[in-house]
């Protein structure tokens, strides 16, 4: 995807005081303009976006040395609860706040009657990861993935798997599915894929809480990755940036098996509509998990969530600055390099930039 947005970056001059330009030397190349930002920002939420947050925070604090940002990757559910209670200035969540949650209000860091800004700033494939000796990749359709996690396909040499992987020697080994134990946006995105793409096999609604008692449960993205890595015949799901050396699944789309990639994940996002009835600064996306072209449908979009109007104007300035950086070509490229995420498209960038404008 093209992340050269000269026109869009010019628009970010709206935050002159926000001063990411402080990173740039003057024309003579002699000195750098000092940042006038100072203060502390607290964020919490999605563990999937943790690696990107580490990169973003390091880069932003280098440009703005008087700013301190902390981010607790406690999980999307915990992040939403913390933001709602006023324990953080912004949240990271792998699913946007729902209509009923927004209507209930009570966002303690926001001014009375303030809306919330929800920006899709992190797009990443969810990898279906497995640990099977001698096997690096498998081809699976949605029904088979759903059957494995629903517990109806229980052995690695089951015909549903073998028929799609004729050149792979599969053992007669029990499958151990691993799922998140916490309320997780990654789980909600994964179960949304199963519900949309394999409705006859996966009969549960999309939810951040795993709906079945079977399988092995693990806390957070790291817990799932560790459980799959340390097990035998294990399979799980995690942000693709954490797949490491584990085996991964290519998903059947049409007549082709599509492996995960940032570009294939971004293709699904760009083809999906925004949720109807939301404010212009709420860019929640209704993901279409059944593409008819070569896109990777097991994808999560992490939203950075803040107040339209903050109780504290100084915090509003810091949030606006940080959100502006994360959305910029520089910030998106840093996340791509540090976490393997897909840079947002030019069209989405323009919408995000307009939404950031309202923060105050």
Short mmCIF file of C-alpha atoms in Angstrom, two decimals:
data_model
loop_
_atom_site.label_atom_id
_atom_site.label_comp_id
_atom_site.label_asym_id
_atom_site.label_seq_id
_atom_site.Cartn_x
_atom_site.Cartn_y
_atom_site.Cartn_z
CA UNK A 1 0.00 0.00 0.00
CA UNK A 2 1.17 3.51 -0.70
CA UNK A 3 2.11 5.41 2.42
CA UNK A 4 3.44 8.52 0.66
CA UNK A 5 0.85 11.10 1.53
CA UNK A 6 2.42 14.48 0.91
CA UNK A 7 -0.94 16.24 0.79
CA UNK A 8 -2.17 14.46 3.90
CA UNK A 9 0.99 15.13 5.84
CA UNK A 10 0.67 18.81 5.05
CA UNK A 11 -2.75 18.68 6.64
CA UNK A 12 -1.14 17.55 9.88
CA UNK A 13 0.22 21.04 10.23
CA UNK A 14 -3.01 21.57 12.18
CA UNK A 15 -0.97 20.46 15.16
CA UNK A 16 1.90 22.88 14.91
CA UNK A 17 1.94 22.92 18.65
CA UNK A 18 1.80 19.17 18.47
CA UNK A 19 5.13 19.49 16.74
CA UNK A 20 6.22 16.22 15.35
CA UNK A 21 8.15 18.63 13.17
CA UNK A 22 10.42 18.94 16.16
CA UNK A 23 12.19 15.89 14.78
CA UNK A 24 13.27 17.77 11.67
CA UNK A 25 16.32 19.99 11.49
CA UNK A 26 15.95 23.53 10.14
CA UNK A 27 16.95 24.32 6.59
CA UNK A 28 20.53 24.98 7.58
CA UNK A 29 20.70 21.59 9.26
CA UNK A 30 22.29 23.15 12.36
CA UNK A 31 19.69 22.67 15.12
CA UNK A 32 16.39 20.96 15.74
CA UNK A 33 13.37 22.88 16.94
CA UNK A 34 12.63 21.69 20.48
CA UNK A 35 9.26 20.12 21.20
CA UNK A 36 7.03 22.18 23.45
CA UNK A 37 4.97 19.19 24.49
CA UNK A 38 5.19 17.90 28.03
CA UNK A 39 3.17 15.66 30.29
CA UNK A 40 2.16 12.04 30.77
CA UNK A 41 -0.23 9.89 28.75
CA UNK A 42 -1.63 6.59 29.99
CA UNK A 43 -3.02 3.99 27.61
CA UNK A 44 -4.22 0.43 28.07
CA UNK A 45 -5.80 -2.35 26.06
CA UNK A 46 -5.08 -4.71 23.20
CA UNK A 47 -2.11 -7.00 23.69
CA UNK A 48 -2.02 -7.62 19.93
CA UNK A 49 -1.07 -3.99 19.38
CA UNK A 50 1.55 -4.10 22.13
CA UNK A 51 4.54 -4.38 19.78
CA UNK A 52 3.33 -1.45 17.70
CA UNK A 53 2.78 0.61 20.86
CA UNK A 54 6.34 -0.08 21.98
CA UNK A 55 7.61 1.24 18.65
CA UNK A 56 5.26 4.24 18.56
CA UNK A 57 6.03 5.25 22.15
CA UNK A 58 9.80 5.04 21.65
CA UNK A 59 9.69 7.15 18.48
CA UNK A 60 7.26 9.73 19.88
CA UNK A 61 9.15 10.17 23.13
CA UNK A 62 12.41 10.62 21.23
CA UNK A 63 10.82 13.48 19.30
CA UNK A 64 9.13 14.83 22.44
CA UNK A 65 11.50 14.16 25.35
CA UNK A 66 9.29 15.87 27.93
CA UNK A 67 6.40 13.50 27.22
CA UNK A 68 6.04 10.13 28.96
CA UNK A 69 3.64 7.53 27.57
CA UNK A 70 2.78 4.22 29.20
CA UNK A 71 0.68 1.46 27.67
CA UNK A 72 -0.57 -1.60 29.55
CA UNK A 73 -1.28 -4.48 27.10
CA UNK A 74 -3.82 -6.04 29.47
CA UNK A 75 -6.22 -7.01 26.68
CA UNK A 76 -8.97 -5.23 24.77
CA UNK A 77 -11.70 -5.82 27.33
CA UNK A 78 -9.54 -4.52 30.17
CA UNK A 79 -8.53 -1.54 28.06
CA UNK A 80 -12.12 -0.56 27.34
CA UNK A 81 -13.02 -0.90 31.03
CA UNK A 82 -10.03 1.17 32.12
CA UNK A 83 -10.82 3.95 29.64
CA UNK A 84 -14.48 3.94 30.62
CA UNK A 85 -13.54 4.29 34.29
CA UNK A 86 -11.13 7.15 33.61
CA UNK A 87 -8.02 5.15 34.45
CA UNK A 88 -6.43 5.87 31.07
CA UNK A 89 -6.33 8.72 28.57
CA UNK A 90 -6.81 6.42 25.59
CA UNK A 91 -7.60 2.80 24.88
CA UNK A 92 -6.40 0.27 22.35
CA UNK A 93 -9.06 -2.28 21.43
CA UNK A 94 -9.38 -4.96 18.78
CA UNK A 95 -13.04 -4.18 18.46
CA UNK A 96 -14.73 -0.81 18.63
CA UNK A 97 -17.15 0.21 21.37
CA UNK A 98 -20.65 -0.91 20.39
CA UNK A 99 -23.72 1.29 19.93
CA UNK A 100 -25.19 0.35 23.30
CA UNK A 101 -21.88 0.97 25.09
CA UNK A 102 -21.57 4.41 23.54
CA UNK A 103 -25.19 5.23 24.36
CA UNK A 104 -24.64 4.25 28.00
CA UNK A 105 -21.83 6.84 28.20
CA UNK A 106 -20.01 7.36 31.47
CA UNK A 107 -16.54 7.83 29.95
CA UNK A 108 -14.88 9.35 32.99
CA UNK A 109 -12.01 11.17 31.24
CA UNK A 110 -14.38 12.83 28.78
CA UNK A 111 -16.40 15.98 29.26
CA UNK A 112 -20.13 15.62 29.79
CA UNK A 113 -21.96 14.75 26.57
CA UNK A 114 -18.66 14.13 24.75
CA UNK A 115 -18.55 11.49 22.07
CA UNK A 116 -15.63 9.12 21.64
CA UNK A 117 -13.20 9.10 18.74
CA UNK A 118 -12.50 5.59 17.41
CA UNK A 119 -9.67 5.38 14.89
CA UNK A 120 -8.61 2.18 13.06
CA UNK A 121 -4.86 2.76 13.26
CA UNK A 122 -3.56 -0.82 13.45
CA UNK A 123 -4.48 -3.39 10.81
CA UNK A 124 -3.01 -6.85 11.14
CA UNK A 125 -3.72 -10.41 10.09
CA UNK A 126 -4.52 -12.92 12.80
CA UNK A 127 -2.38 -15.98 12.17
CA UNK A 128 -3.76 -19.44 12.83
CA UNK A 129 -0.65 -20.92 14.45
CA UNK A 130 0.17 -24.56 15.15
CA UNK A 131 2.96 -26.77 16.47
CA UNK A 132 3.34 -29.93 14.44
CA UNK A 133 6.79 -31.41 14.01
CA UNK A 134 8.08 -31.14 10.45
CA UNK A 135 5.12 -29.11 9.19
CA UNK A 136 5.54 -25.39 8.45
CA UNK A 137 2.28 -24.58 6.71
CA UNK A 138 -1.14 -26.10 6.11
CA UNK A 139 -3.97 -25.30 3.71
CA UNK A 140 -7.38 -25.17 5.42
CA UNK A 141 -10.84 -23.95 4.49
CA UNK A 142 -13.08 -22.11 6.92
CA UNK A 143 -15.21 -25.16 7.78
CA UNK A 144 -12.13 -27.14 8.77
CA UNK A 145 -10.72 -24.34 10.93
CA UNK A 146 -14.12 -23.98 12.58
CA UNK A 147 -14.38 -27.74 13.14
CA UNK A 148 -10.97 -27.86 14.80
CA UNK A 149 -11.78 -25.07 17.24
CA UNK A 150 -15.32 -26.35 17.84
CA UNK A 151 -13.88 -29.73 18.78
CA UNK A 152 -15.51 -31.77 16.01
CA UNK A 153 -12.21 -32.42 14.18
CA UNK A 154 -9.91 -33.95 16.76
CA UNK A 155 -6.95 -35.59 15.00
CA UNK A 156 -4.32 -34.11 12.72
CA UNK A 157 -4.74 -36.93 10.20
CA UNK A 158 -8.50 -36.34 9.90
CA UNK A 159 -9.67 -36.51 6.26
CA UNK A 160 -10.88 -32.90 6.37
CA UNK A 161 -7.26 -31.81 6.90
CA UNK A 162 -5.51 -34.53 4.88
CA UNK A 163 -7.61 -33.97 1.75
CA UNK A 164 -6.43 -30.35 1.57
CA UNK A 165 -2.79 -31.22 2.24
CA UNK A 166 -1.99 -34.21 0.06
CA UNK A 167 1.77 -33.56 0.12
CA UNK A 168 2.00 -33.29 3.91
CA UNK A 169 2.64 -36.30 6.16
CA UNK A 170 0.15 -35.81 8.99
CA UNK A 171 0.45 -37.77 12.24
CA UNK A 172 -2.35 -39.60 14.05
CA UNK A 173 -2.01 -37.09 16.85
CA UNK A 174 -4.71 -35.42 18.93
CA UNK A 175 -5.35 -31.76 18.20
CA UNK A 176 -5.22 -29.40 21.18
CA UNK A 177 -6.92 -26.09 20.37
CA UNK A 178 -5.71 -23.11 22.43
CA UNK A 179 -7.88 -20.04 23.01
CA UNK A 180 -7.70 -16.85 25.02
CA UNK A 181 -8.88 -17.01 28.63
CA UNK A 182 -9.43 -13.25 28.87
CA UNK A 183 -11.99 -11.02 27.17
CA UNK A 184 -10.11 -10.43 23.95
CA UNK A 185 -10.62 -8.41 20.80
CA UNK A 186 -8.48 -10.97 18.98
CA UNK A 187 -10.96 -13.65 20.04
CA UNK A 188 -13.88 -11.51 18.92
CA UNK A 189 -12.31 -10.98 15.50
CA UNK A 190 -11.41 -14.66 15.17
CA UNK A 191 -14.88 -15.88 16.17
CA UNK A 192 -16.41 -13.27 13.86
CA UNK A 193 -14.46 -14.84 11.00
CA UNK A 194 -15.67 -18.32 11.98
CA UNK A 195 -19.28 -17.14 12.31
CA UNK A 196 -19.27 -15.39 8.94
CA UNK A 197 -17.23 -17.89 6.92
CA UNK A 198 -18.39 -21.20 8.45
CA UNK A 199 -21.86 -20.61 9.91
CA UNK A 200 -22.98 -24.23 9.59
CA UNK A 201 -20.03 -25.47 11.65
CA UNK A 202 -19.44 -22.54 14.01
CA UNK A 203 -22.87 -21.89 15.48
CA UNK A 204 -21.80 -19.28 18.03
CA UNK A 205 -21.94 -15.51 17.72
CA UNK A 206 -18.80 -13.42 17.59
CA UNK A 207 -17.66 -12.66 21.12
CA UNK A 208 -14.55 -11.57 22.95
CA UNK A 209 -15.13 -14.36 25.48
CA UNK A 210 -14.45 -17.87 24.16
CA UNK A 211 -17.79 -19.72 24.04
CA UNK A 212 -16.63 -23.30 24.66
CA UNK A 213 -15.27 -25.04 27.77
CA UNK A 214 -13.11 -27.40 25.71
CA UNK A 215 -9.53 -26.81 24.65
CA UNK A 216 -6.74 -25.08 26.52
CA UNK A 217 -7.10 -21.50 27.76
CA UNK A 218 -4.24 -19.00 28.00
CA UNK A 219 -3.98 -15.39 29.12
CA UNK A 220 -3.21 -12.78 26.47
CA UNK A 221 -1.45 -13.06 23.13
CA UNK A 222 1.79 -14.11 24.81
CA UNK A 223 0.00 -16.85 26.73
CA UNK A 224 -1.52 -18.34 23.57
CA UNK A 225 1.79 -18.23 21.70
CA UNK A 226 3.60 -19.84 24.65
CA UNK A 227 0.96 -22.57 25.00
CA UNK A 228 1.13 -23.44 21.30
CA UNK A 229 4.94 -23.31 21.30
CA UNK A 230 5.33 -25.51 24.36
CA UNK A 231 2.66 -28.02 23.40
CA UNK A 232 2.50 -30.88 20.92
CA UNK A 233 -0.21 -30.92 18.28
CA UNK A 234 -1.42 -27.53 19.49
CA UNK A 235 -3.21 -24.91 17.41
CA UNK A 236 -4.22 -21.37 18.30
CA UNK A 237 -4.70 -17.86 16.96
CA UNK A 238 -2.66 -14.72 17.56
CA UNK A 239 -1.64 -11.46 15.99
CA UNK A 240 0.57 -12.46 13.08
CA UNK A 241 3.48 -10.38 14.39
CA UNK A 242 3.82 -13.00 17.15
CA UNK A 243 3.76 -16.12 14.95
CA UNK A 244 7.53 -16.51 15.04
CA UNK A 245 8.71 -19.96 13.92
CA UNK A 246 5.37 -21.67 14.48
CA UNK A 247 3.48 -23.26 11.62
CA UNK A 248 0.79 -21.12 10.01
CA UNK A 249 -2.38 -21.75 8.01
CA UNK A 250 -3.19 -20.51 4.50
CA UNK A 251 -6.95 -19.91 4.28
CA UNK A 252 -9.08 -20.98 1.31
CA UNK A 253 -10.59 -18.00 -0.54
CA UNK A 254 -12.43 -18.97 -3.70
CA UNK A 255 -10.18 -21.55 -5.32
CA UNK A 256 -6.92 -20.35 -3.79
CA UNK A 257 -5.27 -20.74 -0.41
CA UNK A 258 -4.17 -17.33 0.82
CA UNK A 259 -1.39 -17.07 3.43
CA UNK A 260 -1.48 -14.16 5.83
CA UNK A 261 0.23 -10.92 4.90
CA UNK A 262 -0.20 -7.29 5.83
CA UNK A 263 -1.26 -6.45 2.29
CA UNK A 264 -3.88 -9.22 2.12
CA UNK A 265 -5.30 -8.13 5.50
CA UNK A 266 -5.49 -4.49 4.39
CA UNK A 267 -7.41 -5.55 1.27
CA UNK A 268 -10.27 -6.88 3.45
CA UNK A 269 -10.39 -3.65 5.47
CA UNK A 270 -10.50 -1.42 2.40
CA UNK A 271 -13.35 -3.49 0.94
CA UNK A 272 -15.45 -3.30 4.14
CA UNK A 273 -17.97 -0.55 5.01
CA UNK A 274 -18.03 1.72 8.05
CA UNK A 275 -20.63 0.97 10.71
CA UNK A 276 -23.79 2.90 9.88
CA UNK A 277 -25.17 5.62 12.12
CA UNK A 278 -21.92 6.63 13.79
CA UNK A 279 -20.48 10.13 14.10
CA UNK A 280 -17.92 11.20 11.48
CA UNK A 281 -15.18 10.89 14.09
CA UNK A 282 -16.14 7.29 14.89
CA UNK A 283 -14.55 5.21 12.14
CA UNK A 284 -15.70 1.76 13.24
CA UNK A 285 -15.56 -0.75 10.38
CA UNK A 286 -17.99 -3.60 9.66
CA UNK A 287 -15.50 -6.20 8.44
CA UNK A 288 -16.58 -8.49 5.58
CA UNK A 289 -14.93 -11.86 6.29
CA UNK A 290 -16.07 -13.54 3.06
CA UNK A 291 -14.13 -11.78 0.28
CA UNK A 292 -14.45 -12.97 -3.29
CA UNK A 293 -10.86 -12.11 -4.14
CA UNK A 294 -7.45 -12.95 -2.75
CA UNK A 295 -7.65 -11.16 0.58
CA UNK A 296 -6.91 -12.59 4.01
CA UNK A 297 -10.12 -12.51 6.06
CA UNK A 298 -8.79 -13.47 9.51
CA UNK A 299 -7.87 -9.92 10.36
CA UNK A 300 -8.09 -7.60 13.32
CA UNK A 301 -8.41 -3.85 13.30
CA UNK A 302 -7.20 -2.24 16.51
CA UNK A 303 -8.86 1.06 17.33
CA UNK A 304 -7.21 3.84 19.26
CA UNK A 305 -10.00 5.38 21.28
CA UNK A 306 -10.08 8.80 22.89
CA UNK A 307 -12.53 11.51 23.88
CA UNK A 308 -14.02 14.02 21.49
CA UNK A 309 -13.70 16.51 24.37
CA UNK A 310 -11.47 15.87 27.39
CA UNK A 311 -12.01 17.21 30.89
CA UNK A 312 -8.36 18.29 30.82
CA UNK A 313 -7.33 20.41 27.81
CA UNK A 314 -3.66 19.53 28.33
CA UNK A 315 -4.44 15.83 28.00
CA UNK A 316 -6.45 16.56 24.87
CA UNK A 317 -3.38 18.21 23.32
CA UNK A 318 -1.18 15.22 24.12
CA UNK A 319 -3.71 12.67 22.85
CA UNK A 320 -4.17 14.68 19.66
CA UNK A 321 -0.41 14.79 19.14
CA UNK A 322 0.06 11.07 19.74
CA UNK A 323 -2.90 10.03 17.57
CA UNK A 324 -1.60 12.31 14.81
CA UNK A 325 1.79 10.61 14.94
CA UNK A 326 0.35 7.08 14.92
CA UNK A 327 -1.79 7.91 11.86
CA UNK A 328 1.03 9.61 9.94
CA UNK A 329 3.02 7.93 7.20
CA UNK A 330 5.99 7.92 9.58
CA UNK A 331 4.02 6.26 12.37
CA UNK A 332 2.39 3.69 10.12
CA UNK A 333 5.74 2.79 8.57
CA UNK A 334 7.23 2.37 12.05
CA UNK A 335 4.43 -0.02 13.05
CA UNK A 336 4.85 -1.94 9.81
CA UNK A 337 8.56 -2.38 10.49
CA UNK A 338 8.22 -3.08 14.21
CA UNK A 339 5.05 -5.18 14.26
CA UNK A 340 4.28 -6.21 10.68
CA UNK A 341 1.00 -4.29 10.51
CA UNK A 342 -0.48 -2.92 7.30
CA UNK A 343 -0.27 0.85 6.77
CA UNK A 344 -3.72 2.41 6.48
CA UNK A 345 -4.74 3.44 2.98
CA UNK A 346 -4.68 7.02 1.71
CA UNK A 347 -8.49 7.19 1.79
CA UNK A 348 -8.66 5.95 5.38
CA UNK A 349 -5.86 8.32 6.37
CA UNK A 350 -7.88 11.30 5.17
CA UNK A 351 -10.87 10.17 7.23
CA UNK A 352 -8.69 9.60 10.29
CA UNK A 353 -7.04 13.01 9.96
CA UNK A 354 -10.45 14.71 9.87
CA UNK A 355 -11.54 12.75 12.94
CA UNK A 356 -8.43 13.75 14.92
CA UNK A 357 -9.28 17.40 14.24
CA UNK A 358 -12.30 17.22 16.61
CA UNK A 359 -10.26 16.19 19.68
CA UNK A 360 -10.15 19.04 22.16
#
